[in-house]
Short mmCIF file of C-alpha atoms in Angstrom, two decimals:
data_model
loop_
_atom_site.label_atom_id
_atom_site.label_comp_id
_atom_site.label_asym_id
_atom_site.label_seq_id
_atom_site.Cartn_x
_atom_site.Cartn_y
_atom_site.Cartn_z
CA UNK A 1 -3.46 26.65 81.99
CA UNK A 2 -5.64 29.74 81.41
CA UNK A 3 -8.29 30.72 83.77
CA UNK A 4 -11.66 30.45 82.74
CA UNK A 5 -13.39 34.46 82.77
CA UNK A 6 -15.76 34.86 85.08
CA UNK A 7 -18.47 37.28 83.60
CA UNK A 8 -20.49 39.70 86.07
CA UNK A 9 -23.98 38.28 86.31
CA UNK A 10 -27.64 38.23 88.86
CA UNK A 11 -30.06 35.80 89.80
CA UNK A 12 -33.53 36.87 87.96
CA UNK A 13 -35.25 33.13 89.39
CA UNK A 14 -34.26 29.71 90.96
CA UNK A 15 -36.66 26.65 91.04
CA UNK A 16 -35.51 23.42 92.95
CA UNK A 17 -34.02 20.43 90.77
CA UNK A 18 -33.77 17.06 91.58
CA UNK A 19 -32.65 16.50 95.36
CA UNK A 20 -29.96 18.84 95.63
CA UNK A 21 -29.66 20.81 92.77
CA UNK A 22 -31.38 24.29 91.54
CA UNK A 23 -32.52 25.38 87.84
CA UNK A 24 -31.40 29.10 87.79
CA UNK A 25 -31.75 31.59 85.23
CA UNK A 26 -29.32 34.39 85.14
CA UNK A 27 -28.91 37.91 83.58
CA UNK A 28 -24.65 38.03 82.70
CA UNK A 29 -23.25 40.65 81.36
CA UNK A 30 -22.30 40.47 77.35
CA UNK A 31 -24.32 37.28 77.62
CA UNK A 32 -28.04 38.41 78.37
CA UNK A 33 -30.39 35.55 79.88
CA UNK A 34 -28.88 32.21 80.51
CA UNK A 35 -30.09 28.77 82.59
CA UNK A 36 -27.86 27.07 84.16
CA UNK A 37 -27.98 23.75 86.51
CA UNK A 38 -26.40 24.79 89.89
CA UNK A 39 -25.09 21.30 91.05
CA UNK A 40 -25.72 20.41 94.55
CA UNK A 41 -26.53 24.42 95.46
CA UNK A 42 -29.32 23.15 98.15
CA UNK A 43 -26.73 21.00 99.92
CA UNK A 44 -26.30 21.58 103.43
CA UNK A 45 -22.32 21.45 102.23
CA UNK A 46 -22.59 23.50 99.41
CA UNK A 47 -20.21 26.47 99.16
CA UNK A 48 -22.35 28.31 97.21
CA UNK A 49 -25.12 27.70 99.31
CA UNK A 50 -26.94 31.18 100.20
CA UNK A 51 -25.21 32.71 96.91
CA UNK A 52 -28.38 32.35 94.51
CA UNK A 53 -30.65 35.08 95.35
CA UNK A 54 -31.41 38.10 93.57
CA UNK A 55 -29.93 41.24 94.11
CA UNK A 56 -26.27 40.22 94.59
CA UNK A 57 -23.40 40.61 92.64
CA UNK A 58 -21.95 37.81 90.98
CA UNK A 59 -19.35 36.38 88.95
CA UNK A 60 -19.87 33.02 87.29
CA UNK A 61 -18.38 30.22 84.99
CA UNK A 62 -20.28 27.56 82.86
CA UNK A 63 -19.53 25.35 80.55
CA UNK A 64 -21.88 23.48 77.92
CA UNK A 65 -23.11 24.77 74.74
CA UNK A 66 -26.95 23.52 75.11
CA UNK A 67 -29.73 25.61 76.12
CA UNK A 68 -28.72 24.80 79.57
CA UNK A 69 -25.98 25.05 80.78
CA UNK A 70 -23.84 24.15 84.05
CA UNK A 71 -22.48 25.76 86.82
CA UNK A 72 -19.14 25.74 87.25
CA UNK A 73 -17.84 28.51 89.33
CA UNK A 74 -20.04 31.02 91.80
CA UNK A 75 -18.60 33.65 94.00
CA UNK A 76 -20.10 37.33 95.49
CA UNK A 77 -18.02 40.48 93.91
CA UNK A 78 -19.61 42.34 96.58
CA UNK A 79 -22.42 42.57 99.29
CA UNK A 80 -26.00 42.27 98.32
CA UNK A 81 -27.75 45.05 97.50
CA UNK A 82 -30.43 45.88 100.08
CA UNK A 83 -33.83 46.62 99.28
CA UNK A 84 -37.00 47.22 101.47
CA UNK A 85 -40.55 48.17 101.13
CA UNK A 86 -41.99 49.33 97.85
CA UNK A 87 -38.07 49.38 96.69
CA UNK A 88 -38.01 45.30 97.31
CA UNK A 89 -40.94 44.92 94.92
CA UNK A 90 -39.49 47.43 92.06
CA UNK A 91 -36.78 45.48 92.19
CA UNK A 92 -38.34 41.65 91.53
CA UNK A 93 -40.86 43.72 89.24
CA UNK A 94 -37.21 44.43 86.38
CA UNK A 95 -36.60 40.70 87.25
CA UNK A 96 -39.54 39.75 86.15
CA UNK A 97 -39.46 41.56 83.23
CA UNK A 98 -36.20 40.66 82.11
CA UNK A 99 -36.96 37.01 83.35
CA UNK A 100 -40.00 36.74 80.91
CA UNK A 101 -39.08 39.33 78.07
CA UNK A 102 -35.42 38.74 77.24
CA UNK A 103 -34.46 36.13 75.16
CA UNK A 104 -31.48 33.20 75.69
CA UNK A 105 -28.08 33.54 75.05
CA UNK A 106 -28.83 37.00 73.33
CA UNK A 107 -26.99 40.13 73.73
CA UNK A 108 -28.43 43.65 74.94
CA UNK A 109 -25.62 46.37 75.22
CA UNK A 110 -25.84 48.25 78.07
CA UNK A 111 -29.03 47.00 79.67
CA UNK A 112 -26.92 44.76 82.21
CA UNK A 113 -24.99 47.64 83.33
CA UNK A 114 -28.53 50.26 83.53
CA UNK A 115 -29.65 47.42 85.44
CA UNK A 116 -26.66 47.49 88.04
CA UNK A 117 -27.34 51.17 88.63
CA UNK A 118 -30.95 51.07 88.55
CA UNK A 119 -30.75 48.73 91.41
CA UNK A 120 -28.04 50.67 93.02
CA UNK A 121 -30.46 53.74 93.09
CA UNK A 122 -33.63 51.94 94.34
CA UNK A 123 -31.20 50.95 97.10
CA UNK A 124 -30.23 54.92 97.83
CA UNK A 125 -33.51 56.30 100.20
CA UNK A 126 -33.13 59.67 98.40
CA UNK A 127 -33.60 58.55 95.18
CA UNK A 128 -37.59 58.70 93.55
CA UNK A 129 -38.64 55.23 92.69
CA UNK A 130 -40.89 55.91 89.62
CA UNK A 131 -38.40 57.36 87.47
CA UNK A 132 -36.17 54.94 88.17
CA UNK A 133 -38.74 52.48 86.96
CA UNK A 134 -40.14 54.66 84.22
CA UNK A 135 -35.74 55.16 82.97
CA UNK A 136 -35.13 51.09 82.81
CA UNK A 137 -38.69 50.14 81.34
CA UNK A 138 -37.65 52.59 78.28
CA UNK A 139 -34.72 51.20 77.90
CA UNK A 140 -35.55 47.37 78.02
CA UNK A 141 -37.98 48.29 75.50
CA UNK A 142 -35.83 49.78 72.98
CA UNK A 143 -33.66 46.90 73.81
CA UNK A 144 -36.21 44.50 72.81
CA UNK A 145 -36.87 46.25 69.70
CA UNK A 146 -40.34 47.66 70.63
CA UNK A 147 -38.51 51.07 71.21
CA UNK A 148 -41.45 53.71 70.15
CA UNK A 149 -41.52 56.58 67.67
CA UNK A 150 -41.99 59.61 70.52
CA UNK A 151 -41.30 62.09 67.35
CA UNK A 152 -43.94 61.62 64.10
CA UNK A 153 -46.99 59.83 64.66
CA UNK A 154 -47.75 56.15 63.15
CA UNK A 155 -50.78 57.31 60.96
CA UNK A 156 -49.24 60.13 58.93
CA UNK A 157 -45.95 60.64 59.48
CA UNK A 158 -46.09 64.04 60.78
CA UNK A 159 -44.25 65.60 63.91
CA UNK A 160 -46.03 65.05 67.51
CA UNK A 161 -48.83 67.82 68.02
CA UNK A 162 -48.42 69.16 71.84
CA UNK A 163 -51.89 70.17 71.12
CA UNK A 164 -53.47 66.73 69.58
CA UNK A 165 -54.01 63.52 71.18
CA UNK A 166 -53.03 60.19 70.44
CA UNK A 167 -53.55 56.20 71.05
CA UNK A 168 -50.82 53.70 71.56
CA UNK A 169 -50.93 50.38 69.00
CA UNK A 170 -47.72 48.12 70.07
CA UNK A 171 -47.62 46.87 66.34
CA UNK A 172 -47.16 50.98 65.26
CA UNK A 173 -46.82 53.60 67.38
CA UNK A 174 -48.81 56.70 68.18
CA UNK A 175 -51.88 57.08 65.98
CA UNK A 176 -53.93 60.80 66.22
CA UNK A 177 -57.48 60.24 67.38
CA UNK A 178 -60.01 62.56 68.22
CA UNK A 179 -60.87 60.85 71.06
CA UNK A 180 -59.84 62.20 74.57
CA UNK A 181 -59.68 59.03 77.78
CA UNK A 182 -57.69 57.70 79.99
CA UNK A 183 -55.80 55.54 78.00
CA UNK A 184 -54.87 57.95 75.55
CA UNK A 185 -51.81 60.46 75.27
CA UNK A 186 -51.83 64.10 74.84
CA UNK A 187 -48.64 65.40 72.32
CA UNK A 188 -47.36 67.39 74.92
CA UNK A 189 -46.94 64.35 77.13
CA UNK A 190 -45.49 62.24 74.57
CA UNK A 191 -42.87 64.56 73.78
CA UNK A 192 -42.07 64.58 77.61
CA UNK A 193 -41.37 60.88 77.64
CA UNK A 194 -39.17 61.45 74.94
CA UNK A 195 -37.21 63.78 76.70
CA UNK A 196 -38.09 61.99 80.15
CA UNK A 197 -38.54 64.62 81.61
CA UNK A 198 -40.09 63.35 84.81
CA UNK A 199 -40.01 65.62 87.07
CA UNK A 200 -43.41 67.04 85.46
CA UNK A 201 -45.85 64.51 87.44
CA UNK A 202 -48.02 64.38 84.31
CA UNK A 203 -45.31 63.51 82.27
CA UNK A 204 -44.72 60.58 84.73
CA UNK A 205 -48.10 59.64 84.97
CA UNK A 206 -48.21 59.32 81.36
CA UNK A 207 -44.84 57.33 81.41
CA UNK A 208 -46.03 54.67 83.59
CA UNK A 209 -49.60 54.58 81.58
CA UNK A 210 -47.35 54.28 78.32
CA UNK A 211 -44.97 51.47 79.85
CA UNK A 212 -48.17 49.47 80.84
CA UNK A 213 -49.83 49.18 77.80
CA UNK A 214 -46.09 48.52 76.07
CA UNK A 215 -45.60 45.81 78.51
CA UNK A 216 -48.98 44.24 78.49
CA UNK A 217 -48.73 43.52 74.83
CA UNK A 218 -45.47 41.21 75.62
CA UNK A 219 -46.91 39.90 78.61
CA UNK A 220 -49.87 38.91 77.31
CA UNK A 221 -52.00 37.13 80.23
CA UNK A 222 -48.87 36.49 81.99
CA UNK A 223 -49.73 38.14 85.25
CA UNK A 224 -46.72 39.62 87.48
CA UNK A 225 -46.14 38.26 90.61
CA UNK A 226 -44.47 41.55 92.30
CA UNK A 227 -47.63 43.01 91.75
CA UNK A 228 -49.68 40.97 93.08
CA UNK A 229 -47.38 41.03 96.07
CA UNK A 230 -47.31 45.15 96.35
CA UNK A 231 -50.69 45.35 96.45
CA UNK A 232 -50.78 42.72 99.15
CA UNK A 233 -48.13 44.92 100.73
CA UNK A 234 -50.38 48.10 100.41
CA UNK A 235 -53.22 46.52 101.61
CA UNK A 236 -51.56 45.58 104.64
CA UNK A 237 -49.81 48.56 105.35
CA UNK A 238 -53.24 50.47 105.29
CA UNK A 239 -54.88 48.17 107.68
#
C-alpha cells in the first residue's frame, strides 16, 4: 500500500475544539491555507501534543475533501525556529497576514518557500528586520493579485517621474498629484521599491508607508494583534 505524502506545512493559528480537539489553520506548501480538525491534539496522551505552534517545521497528512479537513498525520522535520523580541512579533505579524489574506485550498507559487526563509532570516541576529518585512509584504501582495504598477503611473500611463509625486489608490495604482504629505510618494522613491533597494532608509521608509496603506485596504477594520502586542512590548521596554 502506498504511503500517503506528507506535504511541508506551519501553524498560522489554533483555537480549542470540543474537549480535546483543536481547529488549526495551516499554510502547506503547493496547498496554500488549509483548516484542519487536529483530533484529540490537547490530550494529555496526545503524540502530537506540543507540535501545533507556529514557527516549526512540519509535515502533515489529511484526508477529507470539505472545507475542513482532518488530521491525519503530524510530525517536526526539524527544530523550531527561534524568535525573540521585535523578531517574535515580525514573525506572528506574516502569520497574520497570511492567516487573514490568503484564501483556502488556493495555490501561491513560491510564497511558502519566501516564507521559510524569511523566517529563517528573522531568526539570524545579523540580519535587518525591515527589509525582511518590506521583501515578503511585496511578495504576498503580488501573490494576491494586488501586485502594483512601480513603472507608469495609473492616471496617464506615463513612466514614473523621480521628480513628481504621487498618491496610492489600491483599486489603481500610483496617480500624479500636486500635492506633497506624508502619505504620498515621491517618483524617486517609488522607483526604489521597485528595485527594493532598501538600503536607502528613505526608500524603506517609503516601503513600509506603501505596504501599510496596501494592507489596510485588505484588512479593512480588522486590527492586527502583533501590533497591538509590539507596541505593548515597546512600551514596556521604555519604562
Amino acid at each position: 500500500m502506498t504511503e500517503p505524502e506528507l506535504l511541508p506545512a506551519f501553524v498560522l493559528h489554533t483555537r480549542p475544539y470540543r474537549e480535546t480537539s483543536q481547529l488549526v489553520d495551516l499554510f502547506v506548501a503547493s496547498m496554500g491555507k488549509i483548516s484542519v480538525v487536529a483530533k484529540g491534539s490537547r490530550s494529555s496522551r496526545s503524540s502530537v501534543k506540543g507540535l501545533l505552534q507556529p514557527f516549526l517545521p512540519l509535515h502533515i497528512c489529511y484526508s477529507g475533501n470539505s472545507s475542513l479537513k482532518t488530521l491525519s498525520q503530524l510530525e517536526a522535520r526539524s527544530a523550531q525556529i527561534v524568535l525573540q523580541g521585535e523578531r517574535l512579533f515580525s514573525g506572528l505579524y506574516l502569520n497574520e497576514l497570511l492567516y487573514y489574506l490568503l484564501e483556502p485550498d488556493a495555490e501561491y507559487p513560491g510564497l511558502f518557500s519566501s516564507y521559510f526563509q524569511t523566517l529563517l532570516a528573522l531568526s539570524n541576529q545579523q540580519e535587518l528586520v525591515s527589509p525582511l518585512l518590506r521583501q515578503f509584504e511585496l511578495l504576498l501582495l503580488q501573490q494576491l493579485g494586488y501586485g502594483s504598477d512601480f513603472c507608469y503611473a495609473a492616471d496617464s500611463g506615463l513612466p514614473i517621474d523621480p521628480a513628481c509625486f504621487y498618491r496610492y489608490e489600491p483599486e489603481a495604482g500610483f496617480v500624479t498629484t500636486a500635492l506633497c504629505n506624508h502619505s504620498v510618494f515621491s517618483g524617486r522613491e517609488i522607483i526604489g521599491i521597485s528595485e527594493q533597494d532598501f538600503s536607502d532608509e528613505n526608500i524603506l521608509a517609503a516601503a513600509r508607508r506603501f505596504s501599510r496603506q496596501a494592507f489596510a485596504a485588505l484588512l479593512g477594520n480588522r486590527p492586527l494583534k502583533s501590533r497591538e502586542l509590539y507596541s505593548a512590548f515597546i512600551a514596556r521596554r521604555s519604562e
